Amino acid sequence: MTETLKIEGMGCGGCITTVTKALSAVPGISDVDVSLEKHEARFALNAPATREQAVKAVEDAGYDVKG
Ligand SMILES: [Cu+2]
């Protein structure tokens, strides 16, 4: 299924790369598309990945998830 996370703290292309890599590293998450303008990440989430793991991956990368 497609999931969307609202993310705060991204300010440049480097942030997009960081968040994209962090999410893509979670087994089960693919097709990561991060938008600086919308402050969000969209991605395909399939087992064994969970939404909680996605949130944690973004937070561990240094960004705040707002929903
Ligand atoms: Cu940045």
PDB file of N, CA and C and ligand atoms in Angstrom:
ATOM      1  N   MET A   1       0.842  -1.190   0.000  1.00  0.00           N
ATOM      2  CA  MET A   1       0.000   0.000   0.000  1.00  0.00           C
ATOM      3  C   MET A   1       0.877   1.240   0.000  1.00  0.00           C
ATOM      4  N   THR A   2       0.323   2.345  -0.427  1.00  0.00           N
ATOM      5  CA  THR A   2       1.080   3.593  -0.439  1.00  0.00           C
ATOM      6  C   THR A   2       0.880   4.324   0.884  1.00  0.00           C
ATOM      7  N   GLU A   3       1.991   4.733   1.470  1.00  0.00           N
ATOM      8  CA  GLU A   3       1.953   5.480   2.729  1.00  0.00           C
ATOM      9  C   GLU A   3       2.525   6.876   2.501  1.00  0.00           C
ATOM     10  N   THR A   4       2.078   7.815   3.323  1.00  0.00           N
ATOM     11  CA  THR A   4       2.615   9.170   3.275  1.00  0.00           C
ATOM     12  C   THR A   4       2.981   9.603   4.686  1.00  0.00           C
ATOM     13  N   LEU A   5       4.146  10.192   4.826  1.00  0.00           N
ATOM     14  CA  LEU A   5       4.558  10.753   6.115  1.00  0.00           C
ATOM     15  C   LEU A   5       4.796  12.244   5.945  1.00  0.00           C
ATOM     16  N   LYS A   6       4.265  13.045   6.849  1.00  0.00           N
ATOM     17  CA  LYS A   6       4.573  14.467   6.888  1.00  0.00           C
ATOM     18  C   LYS A   6       5.855  14.640   7.685  1.00  0.00           C
ATOM     19  N   ILE A   7       6.824  15.317   7.080  1.00  0.00           N
ATOM     20  CA  ILE A   7       8.145  15.424   7.695  1.00  0.00           C
ATOM     21  C   ILE A   7       8.553  16.883   7.842  1.00  0.00           C
ATOM     22  N   GLU A   8       9.053  17.230   9.021  1.00  0.00           N
ATOM     23  CA  GLU A   8       9.561  18.581   9.250  1.00  0.00           C
ATOM     24  C   GLU A   8      11.069  18.552   9.369  1.00  0.00           C
ATOM     25  N   GLY A   9      11.702  19.631   8.912  1.00  0.00           N
ATOM     26  CA  GLY A   9      13.132  19.773   9.100  1.00  0.00           C
ATOM     27  C   GLY A   9      13.950  19.605   7.835  1.00  0.00           C
ATOM     28  N   MET A  10      13.292  19.247   6.721  1.00  0.00           N
ATOM     29  CA  MET A  10      14.036  19.088   5.470  1.00  0.00           C
ATOM     30  C   MET A  10      14.211  20.455   4.814  1.00  0.00           C
ATOM     31  N   GLY A  11      15.457  20.759   4.405  1.00  0.00           N
ATOM     32  CA  GLY A  11      15.693  22.088   3.858  1.00  0.00           C
ATOM     33  C   GLY A  11      16.396  22.130   2.522  1.00  0.00           C
ATOM     34  N   CYS A  12      16.885  20.995   2.033  1.00  0.00           N
ATOM     35  CA  CYS A  12      17.638  21.023   0.780  1.00  0.00           C
ATOM     36  C   CYS A  12      17.648  19.653   0.134  1.00  0.00           C
ATOM     37  N   GLY A  13      18.299  19.594  -1.009  1.00  0.00           N
ATOM     38  CA  GLY A  13      18.365  18.336  -1.731  1.00  0.00           C
ATOM     39  C   GLY A  13      19.066  17.242  -0.954  1.00  0.00           C
ATOM     40  N   GLY A  14      20.029  17.642  -0.110  1.00  0.00           N
ATOM     41  CA  GLY A  14      20.717  16.658   0.705  1.00  0.00           C
ATOM     42  C   GLY A  14      19.775  15.977   1.671  1.00  0.00           C
ATOM     43  N   CYS A  15      18.815  16.740   2.175  1.00  0.00           N
ATOM     44  CA  CYS A  15      17.825  16.173   3.089  1.00  0.00           C
ATOM     45  C   CYS A  15      16.976  15.138   2.358  1.00  0.00           C
ATOM     46  N   ILE A  16      16.613  15.452   1.127  1.00  0.00           N
ATOM     47  CA  ILE A  16      15.820  14.508   0.343  1.00  0.00           C
ATOM     48  C   ILE A  16      16.575  13.198   0.185  1.00  0.00           C
ATOM     49  N   THR A  17      17.866  13.309  -0.132  1.00  0.00           N
ATOM     50  CA  THR A  17      18.687  12.113  -0.297  1.00  0.00           C
ATOM     51  C   THR A  17      18.761  11.325   0.997  1.00  0.00           C
ATOM     52  N   THR A  18      18.969  12.039   2.110  1.00  0.00           N
ATOM     53  CA  THR A  18      19.084  11.373   3.411  1.00  0.00           C
ATOM     54  C   THR A  18      17.810  10.630   3.767  1.00  0.00           C
ATOM     55  N   VAL A  19      16.674  11.298   3.605  1.00  0.00           N
ATOM     56  CA  VAL A  19      15.395  10.676   3.959  1.00  0.00           C
ATOM     57  C   VAL A  19      15.084   9.513   3.008  1.00  0.00           C
ATOM     58  N   THR A  20      15.377   9.709   1.730  1.00  0.00           N
ATOM     59  CA  THR A  20      15.126   8.648   0.758  1.00  0.00           C
ATOM     60  C   THR A  20      15.936   7.404   1.097  1.00  0.00           C
ATOM     61  N   LYS A  21      17.211   7.603   1.422  1.00  0.00           N
ATOM     62  CA  LYS A  21      18.065   6.461   1.767  1.00  0.00           C
ATOM     63  C   LYS A  21      17.597   5.786   3.049  1.00  0.00           C
ATOM     64  N   ALA A  22      17.212   6.603   4.034  1.00  0.00           N
ATOM     65  CA  ALA A  22      16.786   6.052   5.324  1.00  0.00           C
ATOM     66  C   ALA A  22      15.550   5.165   5.154  1.00  0.00           C
ATOM     67  N   LEU A  23      14.597   5.655   4.366  1.00  0.00           N
ATOM     68  CA  LEU A  23      13.370   4.878   4.159  1.00  0.00           C
ATOM     69  C   LEU A  23      13.634   3.652   3.294  1.00  0.00           C
ATOM     70  N   SER A  24      14.443   3.834   2.251  1.00  0.00           N
ATOM     71  CA  SER A  24      14.707   2.724   1.330  1.00  0.00           C
ATOM     72  C   SER A  24      15.459   1.591   2.008  1.00  0.00           C
ATOM     73  N   ALA A  25      16.151   1.902   3.115  1.00  0.00           N
ATOM     74  CA  ALA A  25      16.933   0.889   3.820  1.00  0.00           C
ATOM     75  C   ALA A  25      16.045  -0.050   4.634  1.00  0.00           C
ATOM     76  N   VAL A  26      14.782   0.308   4.826  1.00  0.00           N
ATOM     77  CA  VAL A  26      13.873  -0.545   5.596  1.00  0.00           C
ATOM     78  C   VAL A  26      13.319  -1.642   4.685  1.00  0.00           C
ATOM     79  N   PRO A  27      13.555  -2.919   5.038  1.00  0.00           N
ATOM     80  CA  PRO A  27      13.036  -4.008   4.205  1.00  0.00           C
ATOM     81  C   PRO A  27      11.511  -3.926   4.083  1.00  0.00           C
ATOM     82  N   GLY A  28      11.020  -3.871   2.858  1.00  0.00           N
ATOM     83  CA  GLY A  28       9.585  -3.771   2.637  1.00  0.00           C
ATOM     84  C   GLY A  28       9.150  -2.405   2.155  1.00  0.00           C
ATOM     85  N   ILE A  29      10.043  -1.430   2.266  1.00  0.00           N
ATOM     86  CA  ILE A  29       9.730  -0.079   1.766  1.00  0.00           C
ATOM     87  C   ILE A  29      10.440   0.128   0.436  1.00  0.00           C
ATOM     88  N   SER A  30       9.687   0.626  -0.549  1.00  0.00           N
ATOM     89  CA  SER A  30      10.265   0.862  -1.875  1.00  0.00           C
ATOM     90  C   SER A  30       9.560   2.044  -2.528  1.00  0.00           C
ATOM     91  N   ASP A  31      10.062   2.420  -3.700  1.00  0.00           N
ATOM     92  CA  ASP A  31       9.469   3.515  -4.473  1.00  0.00           C
ATOM     93  C   ASP A  31       9.330   4.787  -3.639  1.00  0.00           C
ATOM     94  N   VAL A  32      10.393   5.141  -2.943  1.00  0.00           N
ATOM     95  CA  VAL A  32      10.360   6.315  -2.069  1.00  0.00           C
ATOM     96  C   VAL A  32      10.427   7.600  -2.897  1.00  0.00           C
ATOM     97  N   ASP A  33       9.486   8.499  -2.624  1.00  0.00           N
ATOM     98  CA  ASP A  33       9.431   9.782  -3.329  1.00  0.00           C
ATOM     99  C   ASP A  33       9.276  10.890  -2.279  1.00  0.00           C
ATOM    100  N   VAL A  34      10.341  11.664  -2.095  1.00  0.00           N
ATOM    101  CA  VAL A  34      10.334  12.711  -1.070  1.00  0.00           C
ATOM    102  C   VAL A  34      10.157  14.073  -1.734  1.00  0.00           C
ATOM    103  N   SER A  35       9.221  14.859  -1.209  1.00  0.00           N
ATOM    104  CA  SER A  35       8.956  16.197  -1.736  1.00  0.00           C
ATOM    105  C   SER A  35       9.328  17.252  -0.713  1.00  0.00           C
ATOM    106  N   LEU A  36      10.260  18.118  -1.112  1.00  0.00           N
ATOM    107  CA  LEU A  36      10.668  19.223  -0.242  1.00  0.00           C
ATOM    108  C   LEU A  36       9.530  20.228  -0.100  1.00  0.00           C
ATOM    109  N   GLU A  37       8.843  20.497  -1.207  1.00  0.00           N
ATOM    110  CA  GLU A  37       7.780  21.501  -1.209  1.00  0.00           C
ATOM    111  C   GLU A  37       6.597  21.078  -0.329  1.00  0.00           C
ATOM    112  N   LYS A  38       6.249  19.804  -0.411  1.00  0.00           N
ATOM    113  CA  LYS A  38       5.088  19.315   0.353  1.00  0.00           C
ATOM    114  C   LYS A  38       5.475  18.852   1.760  1.00  0.00           C
ATOM    115  N   HIS A  39       6.773  18.822   2.040  1.00  0.00           N
ATOM    116  CA  HIS A  39       7.253  18.326   3.340  1.00  0.00           C
ATOM    117  C   HIS A  39       6.714  16.934   3.604  1.00  0.00           C
ATOM    118  N   GLU A  40       6.829  16.078   2.618  1.00  0.00           N
ATOM    119  CA  GLU A  40       6.326  14.729   2.826  1.00  0.00           C
ATOM    120  C   GLU A  40       7.097  13.696   2.020  1.00  0.00           C
ATOM    121  N   ALA A  41       6.937  12.456   2.480  1.00  0.00           N
ATOM    122  CA  ALA A  41       7.509  11.318   1.775  1.00  0.00           C
ATOM    123  C   ALA A  41       6.387  10.354   1.446  1.00  0.00           C
ATOM    124  N   ARG A  42       6.381   9.884   0.204  1.00  0.00           N
ATOM    125  CA  ARG A  42       5.417   8.870  -0.224  1.00  0.00           C
ATOM    126  C   ARG A  42       6.208   7.633  -0.609  1.00  0.00           C
ATOM    127  N   PHE A  43       5.700   6.468  -0.254  1.00  0.00           N
ATOM    128  CA  PHE A  43       6.426   5.250  -0.557  1.00  0.00           C
ATOM    129  C   PHE A  43       5.485   4.056  -0.493  1.00  0.00           C
ATOM    130  N   ALA A  44       5.946   2.973  -1.101  1.00  0.00           N
ATOM    131  CA  ALA A  44       5.202   1.716  -1.024  1.00  0.00           C
ATOM    132  C   ALA A  44       5.640   0.982   0.234  1.00  0.00           C
ATOM    133  N   LEU A  45       4.659   0.571   1.034  1.00  0.00           N
ATOM    134  CA  LEU A  45       4.941  -0.118   2.297  1.00  0.00           C
ATOM    135  C   LEU A  45       4.337  -1.515   2.241  1.00  0.00           C
ATOM    136  N   ASN A  46       5.213  -2.504   2.314  1.00  0.00           N
ATOM    137  CA  ASN A  46       4.746  -3.887   2.298  1.00  0.00           C
ATOM    138  C   ASN A  46       5.450  -4.674   3.388  1.00  0.00           C
ATOM    139  N   ALA A  47       4.860  -5.808   3.798  1.00  0.00           N
ATOM    140  CA  ALA A  47       5.455  -6.653   4.842  1.00  0.00           C
ATOM    141  C   ALA A  47       6.888  -6.997   4.456  1.00  0.00           C
ATOM    142  N   PRO A  48       7.817  -7.033   5.415  1.00  0.00           N
ATOM    143  CA  PRO A  48       7.582  -6.937   6.863  1.00  0.00           C
ATOM    144  C   PRO A  48       7.616  -5.503   7.406  1.00  0.00           C
ATOM    145  N   ALA A  49       7.687  -4.521   6.557  1.00  0.00           N
ATOM    146  CA  ALA A  49       7.785  -3.148   7.052  1.00  0.00           C
ATOM    147  C   ALA A  49       6.483  -2.694   7.705  1.00  0.00           C
ATOM    148  N   THR A  50       6.617  -1.845   8.710  1.00  0.00           N
ATOM    149  CA  THR A  50       5.455  -1.245   9.359  1.00  0.00           C
ATOM    150  C   THR A  50       5.595   0.273   9.288  1.00  0.00           C
ATOM    151  N   ARG A  51       4.480   0.951   9.454  1.00  0.00           N
ATOM    152  CA  ARG A  51       4.512   2.410   9.451  1.00  0.00           C
ATOM    153  C   ARG A  51       5.399   2.935  10.594  1.00  0.00           C
ATOM    154  N   GLU A  52       5.369   2.222  11.718  1.00  0.00           N
ATOM    155  CA  GLU A  52       6.198   2.633  12.852  1.00  0.00           C
ATOM    156  C   GLU A  52       7.682   2.597  12.482  1.00  0.00           C
ATOM    157  N   GLN A  53       8.078   1.570  11.729  1.00  0.00           N
ATOM    158  CA  GLN A  53       9.476   1.475  11.302  1.00  0.00           C
ATOM    159  C   GLN A  53       9.837   2.622  10.375  1.00  0.00           C
ATOM    160  N   ALA A  54       8.898   3.009   9.522  1.00  0.00           N
ATOM    161  CA  ALA A  54       9.138   4.126   8.608  1.00  0.00           C
ATOM    162  C   ALA A  54       9.341   5.416   9.400  1.00  0.00           C
ATOM    163  N   VAL A  55       8.479   5.624  10.391  1.00  0.00           N
ATOM    164  CA  VAL A  55       8.597   6.826  11.227  1.00  0.00           C
ATOM    165  C   VAL A  55       9.944   6.830  11.938  1.00  0.00           C
ATOM    166  N   LYS A  56      10.317   5.681  12.496  1.00  0.00           N
ATOM    167  CA  LYS A  56      11.576   5.596  13.234  1.00  0.00           C
ATOM    168  C   LYS A  56      12.770   5.856  12.308  1.00  0.00           C
ATOM    169  N   ALA A  57      12.720   5.341  11.092  1.00  0.00           N
ATOM    170  CA  ALA A  57      13.827   5.529  10.156  1.00  0.00           C
ATOM    171  C   ALA A  57      14.031   7.008   9.861  1.00  0.00           C
ATOM    172  N   VAL A  58      12.930   7.729   9.684  1.00  0.00           N
ATOM    173  CA  VAL A  58      13.024   9.167   9.397  1.00  0.00           C
ATOM    174  C   VAL A  58      13.523   9.924  10.626  1.00  0.00           C
ATOM    175  N   GLU A  59      13.007   9.548  11.786  1.00  0.00           N
ATOM    176  CA  GLU A  59      13.433  10.229  13.021  1.00  0.00           C
ATOM    177  C   GLU A  59      14.899   9.948  13.322  1.00  0.00           C
ATOM    178  N   ASP A  60      15.334   8.716  13.097  1.00  0.00           N
ATOM    179  CA  ASP A  60      16.736   8.371  13.336  1.00  0.00           C
ATOM    180  C   ASP A  60      17.654   9.124  12.383  1.00  0.00           C
ATOM    181  N   ALA A  61      17.124   9.506  11.226  1.00  0.00           N
ATOM    182  CA  ALA A  61      17.912  10.273  10.260  1.00  0.00           C
ATOM    183  C   ALA A  61      17.997  11.748  10.659  1.00  0.00           C
ATOM    184  N   GLY A  62      17.223  12.138  11.688  1.00  0.00           N
ATOM    185  CA  GLY A  62      17.339  13.499  12.204  1.00  0.00           C
ATOM    186  C   GLY A  62      16.185  14.429  11.888  1.00  0.00           C
ATOM    187  N   TYR A  63      15.051  13.865  11.466  1.00  0.00           N
ATOM    188  CA  TYR A  63      13.906  14.701  11.094  1.00  0.00           C
ATOM    189  C   TYR A  63      12.682  14.379  11.949  1.00  0.00           C
ATOM    190  N   ASP A  64      11.776  15.330  12.014  1.00  0.00           N
ATOM    191  CA  ASP A  64      10.561  15.127  12.799  1.00  0.00           C
ATOM    192  C   ASP A  64       9.415  14.687  11.902  1.00  0.00           C
ATOM    193  N   VAL A  65       8.685  13.681  12.349  1.00  0.00           N
ATOM    194  CA  VAL A  65       7.500  13.216  11.616  1.00  0.00           C
ATOM    195  C   VAL A  65       6.264  13.781  12.295  1.00  0.00           C
ATOM    196  N   LYS A  66       5.454  14.480  11.507  1.00  0.00           N
ATOM    197  CA  LYS A  66       4.281  15.154  12.057  1.00  0.00           C
ATOM    198  C   LYS A  66       2.983  14.446  11.716  1.00  0.00           C
ATOM    199  N   GLY A  67       3.073  13.280  11.152  1.00  0.00           N
ATOM    200  CA  GLY A  67       1.855  12.539  10.864  1.00  0.00           C
ATOM    201  C   GLY A  67       1.960  11.746   9.589  1.00  0.00           C
TER     202      GLY A  67
HETATM  203 CU    CU B   1      19.253  19.554   3.777  1.00  0.00          CU
END
